[in-house]
PDB file of C-alpha atoms in Angstrom:
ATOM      1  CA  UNK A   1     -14.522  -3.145  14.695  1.00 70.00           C
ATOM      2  CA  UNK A   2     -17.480  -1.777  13.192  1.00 81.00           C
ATOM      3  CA  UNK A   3     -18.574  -3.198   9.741  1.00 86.00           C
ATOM      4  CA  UNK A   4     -18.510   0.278   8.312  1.00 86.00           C
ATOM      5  CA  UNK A   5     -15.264   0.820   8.748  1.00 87.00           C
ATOM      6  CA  UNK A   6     -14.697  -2.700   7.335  1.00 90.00           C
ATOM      7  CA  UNK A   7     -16.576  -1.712   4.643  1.00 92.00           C
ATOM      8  CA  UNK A   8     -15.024   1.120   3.983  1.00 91.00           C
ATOM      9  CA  UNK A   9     -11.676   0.000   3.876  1.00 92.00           C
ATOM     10  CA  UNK A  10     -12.404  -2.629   1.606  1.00 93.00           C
ATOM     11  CA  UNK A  11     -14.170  -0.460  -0.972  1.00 92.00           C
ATOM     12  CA  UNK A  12     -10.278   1.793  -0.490  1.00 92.00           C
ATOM     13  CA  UNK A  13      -8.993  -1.351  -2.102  1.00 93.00           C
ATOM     14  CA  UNK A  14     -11.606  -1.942  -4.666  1.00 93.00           C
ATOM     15  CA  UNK A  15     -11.511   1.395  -5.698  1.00 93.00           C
ATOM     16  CA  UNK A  16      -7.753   1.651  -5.612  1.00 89.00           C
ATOM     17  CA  UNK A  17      -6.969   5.172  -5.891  1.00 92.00           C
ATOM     18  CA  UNK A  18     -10.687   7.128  -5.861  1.00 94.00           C
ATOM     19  CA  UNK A  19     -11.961   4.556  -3.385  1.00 92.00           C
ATOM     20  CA  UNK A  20      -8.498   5.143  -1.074  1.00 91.00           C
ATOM     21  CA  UNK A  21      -8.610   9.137  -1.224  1.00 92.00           C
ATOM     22  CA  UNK A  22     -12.669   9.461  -0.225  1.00 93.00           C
ATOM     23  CA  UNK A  23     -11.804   7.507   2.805  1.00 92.00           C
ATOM     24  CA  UNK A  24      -8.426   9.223   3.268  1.00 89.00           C
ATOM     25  CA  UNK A  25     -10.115  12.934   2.727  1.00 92.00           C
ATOM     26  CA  UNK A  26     -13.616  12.026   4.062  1.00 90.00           C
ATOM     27  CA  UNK A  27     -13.052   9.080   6.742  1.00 88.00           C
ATOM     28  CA  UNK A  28      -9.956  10.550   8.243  1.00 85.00           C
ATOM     29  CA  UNK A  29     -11.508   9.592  11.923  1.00 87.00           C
ATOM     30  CA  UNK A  30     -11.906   6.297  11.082  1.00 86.00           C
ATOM     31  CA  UNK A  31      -8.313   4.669  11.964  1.00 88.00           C
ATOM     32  CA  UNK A  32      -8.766   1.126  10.440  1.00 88.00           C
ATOM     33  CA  UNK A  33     -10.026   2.663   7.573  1.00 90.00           C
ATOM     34  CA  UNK A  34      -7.129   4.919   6.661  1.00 90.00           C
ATOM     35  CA  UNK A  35      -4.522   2.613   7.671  1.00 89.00           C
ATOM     36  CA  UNK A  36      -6.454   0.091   5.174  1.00 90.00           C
ATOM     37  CA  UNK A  37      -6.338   3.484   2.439  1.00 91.00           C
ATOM     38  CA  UNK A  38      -3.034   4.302   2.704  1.00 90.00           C
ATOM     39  CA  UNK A  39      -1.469   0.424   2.474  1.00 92.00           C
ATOM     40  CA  UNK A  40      -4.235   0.511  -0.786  1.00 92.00           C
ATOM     41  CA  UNK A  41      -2.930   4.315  -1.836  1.00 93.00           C
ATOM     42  CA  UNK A  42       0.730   2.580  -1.849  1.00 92.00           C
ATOM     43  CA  UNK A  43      -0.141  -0.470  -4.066  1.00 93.00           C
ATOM     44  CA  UNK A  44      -1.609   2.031  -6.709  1.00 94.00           C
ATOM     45  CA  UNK A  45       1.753   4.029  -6.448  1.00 93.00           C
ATOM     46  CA  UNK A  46       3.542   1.256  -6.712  1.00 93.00           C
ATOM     47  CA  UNK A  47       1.676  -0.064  -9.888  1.00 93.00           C
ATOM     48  CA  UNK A  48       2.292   3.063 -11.848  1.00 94.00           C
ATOM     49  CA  UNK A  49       5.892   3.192 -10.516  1.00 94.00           C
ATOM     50  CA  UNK A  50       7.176   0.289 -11.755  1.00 92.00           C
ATOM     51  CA  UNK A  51       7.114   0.467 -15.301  1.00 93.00           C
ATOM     52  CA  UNK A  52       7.781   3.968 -14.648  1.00 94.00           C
ATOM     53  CA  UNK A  53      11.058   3.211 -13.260  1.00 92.00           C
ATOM     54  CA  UNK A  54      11.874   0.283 -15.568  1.00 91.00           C
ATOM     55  CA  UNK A  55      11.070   2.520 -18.887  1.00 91.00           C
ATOM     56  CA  UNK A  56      13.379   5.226 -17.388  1.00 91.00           C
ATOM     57  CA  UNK A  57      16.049   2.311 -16.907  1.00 89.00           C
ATOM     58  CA  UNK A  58      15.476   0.321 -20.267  1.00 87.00           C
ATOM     59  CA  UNK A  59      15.793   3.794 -22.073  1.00 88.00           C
ATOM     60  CA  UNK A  60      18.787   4.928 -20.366  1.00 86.00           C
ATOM     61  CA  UNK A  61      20.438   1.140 -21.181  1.00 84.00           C
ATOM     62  CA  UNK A  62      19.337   1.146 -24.894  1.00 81.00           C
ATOM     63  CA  UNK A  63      21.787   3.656 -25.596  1.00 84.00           C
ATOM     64  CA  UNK A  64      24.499   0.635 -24.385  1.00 81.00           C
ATOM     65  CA  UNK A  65      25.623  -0.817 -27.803  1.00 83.00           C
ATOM     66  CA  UNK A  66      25.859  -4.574 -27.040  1.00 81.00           C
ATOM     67  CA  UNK A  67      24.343  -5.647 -23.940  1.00 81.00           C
ATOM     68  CA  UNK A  68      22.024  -2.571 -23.241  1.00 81.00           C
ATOM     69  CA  UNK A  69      18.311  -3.731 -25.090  1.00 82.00           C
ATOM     70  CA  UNK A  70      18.959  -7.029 -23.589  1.00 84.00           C
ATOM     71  CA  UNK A  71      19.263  -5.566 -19.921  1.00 85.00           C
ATOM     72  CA  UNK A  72      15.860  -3.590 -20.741  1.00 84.00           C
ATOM     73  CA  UNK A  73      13.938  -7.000 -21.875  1.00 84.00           C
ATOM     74  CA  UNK A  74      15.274  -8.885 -18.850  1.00 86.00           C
ATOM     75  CA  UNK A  75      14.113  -6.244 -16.516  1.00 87.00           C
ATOM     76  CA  UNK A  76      10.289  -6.278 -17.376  1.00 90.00           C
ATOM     77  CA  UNK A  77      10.693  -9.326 -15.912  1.00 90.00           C
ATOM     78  CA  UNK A  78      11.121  -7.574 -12.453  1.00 90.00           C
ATOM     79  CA  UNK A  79       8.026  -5.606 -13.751  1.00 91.00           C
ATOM     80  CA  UNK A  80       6.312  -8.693 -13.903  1.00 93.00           C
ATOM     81  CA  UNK A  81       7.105  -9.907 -10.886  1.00 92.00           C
ATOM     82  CA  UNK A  82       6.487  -6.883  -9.241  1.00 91.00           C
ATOM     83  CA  UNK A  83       2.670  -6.524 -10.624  1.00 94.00           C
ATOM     84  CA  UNK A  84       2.306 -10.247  -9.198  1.00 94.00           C
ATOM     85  CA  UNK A  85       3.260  -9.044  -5.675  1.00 92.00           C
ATOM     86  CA  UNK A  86       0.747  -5.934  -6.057  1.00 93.00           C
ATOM     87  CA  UNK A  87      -2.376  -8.584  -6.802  1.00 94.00           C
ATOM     88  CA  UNK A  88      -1.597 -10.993  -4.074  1.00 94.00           C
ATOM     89  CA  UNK A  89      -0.808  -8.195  -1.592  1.00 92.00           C
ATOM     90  CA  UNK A  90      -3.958  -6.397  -2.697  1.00 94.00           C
ATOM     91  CA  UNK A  91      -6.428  -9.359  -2.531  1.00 94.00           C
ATOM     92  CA  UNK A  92      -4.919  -9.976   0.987  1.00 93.00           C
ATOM     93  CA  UNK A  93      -5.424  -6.458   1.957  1.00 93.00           C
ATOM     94  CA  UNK A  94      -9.156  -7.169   0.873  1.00 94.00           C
ATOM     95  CA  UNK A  95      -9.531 -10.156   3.246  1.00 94.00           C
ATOM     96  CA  UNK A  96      -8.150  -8.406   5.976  1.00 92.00           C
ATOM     97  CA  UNK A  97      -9.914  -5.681   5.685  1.00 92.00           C
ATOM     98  CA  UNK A  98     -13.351  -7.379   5.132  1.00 92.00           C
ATOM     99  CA  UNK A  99     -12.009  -9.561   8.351  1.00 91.00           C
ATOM    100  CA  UNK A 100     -11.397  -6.205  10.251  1.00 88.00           C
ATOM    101  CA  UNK A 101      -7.711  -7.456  10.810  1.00 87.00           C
ATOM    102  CA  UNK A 102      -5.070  -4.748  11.208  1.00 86.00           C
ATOM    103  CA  UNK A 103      -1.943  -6.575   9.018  1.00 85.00           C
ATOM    104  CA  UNK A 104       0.335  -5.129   6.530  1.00 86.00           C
ATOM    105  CA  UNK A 105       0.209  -6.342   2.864  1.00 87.00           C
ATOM    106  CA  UNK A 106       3.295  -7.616   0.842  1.00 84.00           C
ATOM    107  CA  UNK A 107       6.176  -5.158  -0.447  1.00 83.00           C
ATOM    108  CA  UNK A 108       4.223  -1.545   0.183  1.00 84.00           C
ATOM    109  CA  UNK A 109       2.703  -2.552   3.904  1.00 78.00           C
ATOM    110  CA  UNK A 110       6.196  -1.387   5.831  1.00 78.00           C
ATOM    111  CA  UNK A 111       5.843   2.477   3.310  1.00 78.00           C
ATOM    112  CA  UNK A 112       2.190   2.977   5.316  1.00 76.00           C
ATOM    113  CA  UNK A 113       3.735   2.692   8.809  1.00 74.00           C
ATOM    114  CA  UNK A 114       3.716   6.260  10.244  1.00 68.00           C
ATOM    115  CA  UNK A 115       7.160   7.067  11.360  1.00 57.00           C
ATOM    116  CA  UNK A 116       5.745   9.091  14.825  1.00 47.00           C
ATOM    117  CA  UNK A 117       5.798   7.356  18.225  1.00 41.00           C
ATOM    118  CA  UNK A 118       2.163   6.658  19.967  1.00 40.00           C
ATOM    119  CA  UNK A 119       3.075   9.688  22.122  1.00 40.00           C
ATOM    120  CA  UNK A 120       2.247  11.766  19.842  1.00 43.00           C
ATOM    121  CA  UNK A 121      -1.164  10.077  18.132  1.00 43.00           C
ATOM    122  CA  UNK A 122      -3.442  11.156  21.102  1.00 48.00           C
ATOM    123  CA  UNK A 123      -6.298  11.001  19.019  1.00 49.00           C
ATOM    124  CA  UNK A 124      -5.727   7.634  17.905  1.00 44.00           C
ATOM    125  CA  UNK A 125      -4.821   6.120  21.160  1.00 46.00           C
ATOM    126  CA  UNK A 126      -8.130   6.675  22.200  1.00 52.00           C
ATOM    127  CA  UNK A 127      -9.781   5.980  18.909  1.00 50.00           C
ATOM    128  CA  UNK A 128      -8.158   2.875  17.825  1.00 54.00           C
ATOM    129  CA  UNK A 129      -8.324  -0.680  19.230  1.00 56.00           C
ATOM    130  CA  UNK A 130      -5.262  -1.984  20.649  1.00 60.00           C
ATOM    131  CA  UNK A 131      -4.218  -3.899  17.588  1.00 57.00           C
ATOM    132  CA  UNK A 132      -4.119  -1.379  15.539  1.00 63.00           C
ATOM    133  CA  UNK A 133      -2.115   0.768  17.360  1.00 56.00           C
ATOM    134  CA  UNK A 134       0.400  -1.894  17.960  1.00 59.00           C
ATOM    135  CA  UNK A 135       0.678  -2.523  14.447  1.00 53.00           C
ATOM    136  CA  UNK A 136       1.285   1.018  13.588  1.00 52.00           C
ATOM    137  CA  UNK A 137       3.648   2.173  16.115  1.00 55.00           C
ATOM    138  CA  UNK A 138       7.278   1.790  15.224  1.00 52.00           C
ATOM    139  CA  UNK A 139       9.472  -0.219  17.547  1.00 57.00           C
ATOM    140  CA  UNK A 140      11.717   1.527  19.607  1.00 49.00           C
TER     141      UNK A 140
END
């Protein structure tokens, strides 16, 4: 593992979502680096989704006459919970990038995962080291 492409996959997470698309639209050959984008690309996604989805939920619940607001305020909690998943996973994701490991981070890893056998990632099979490969491919 080169300490470019180390480099560049931590600066994915450090930059979250400018840092993950320069490597995604200007690294694309570099496999550890894009599989480090993408897992960073999905922890940005999933930062802005979750309020996202708990606002559309708390609103849709406030029109509930007793127990609705109350459903809303207990759900932020998930929110919270949720954002505390996102740091941990993305200050792992740091590590093992700096550490030029090839591991998935918590809750948003499995979503980076392409869903395409090795048979048809020619290109990577040659490019990649083992590990990375093996961490990639689905299992049968």
């Amino acid at each position: 593992m080169s300490t470019s492409s180390r480099y560049l996959a931590f600066f994915a997470y450090l930059l979250s979502i400018p840092g993950a698309l320069f490597v995604l639209l200007a690294r694309r050959d570099d496999p550890f680096a894009v599989f480090h984008a993408r897992q960073s690309l999905a922890i940005a996604v999933a930062a802005v989704g979750a309020p996202l989805i708990w606002a559309v939920i708390a609103w849709a619940g406030a029109w509930l006459p007793v127990g609705g607001p109350l459903i809303g305020l207990s759900l932020f909690s998930l929110v919270i919970a949720t954002y505390l998943v996102l740091v941990v996973g993305w200050v792992a994701g740091m590590v093992f990038a700096l550490r030029g490991e090839v591991r998935l981070v918590p809750l948003v890893g499995a979503w980076t995962v392409p869903r395409v056998r090795r048979k048809s990632l020619p290109e990577l099979e040659e490019n990649a080291h083992p590990e990375l490969i093996e961490a990639t491919t689905p299992e049968a």
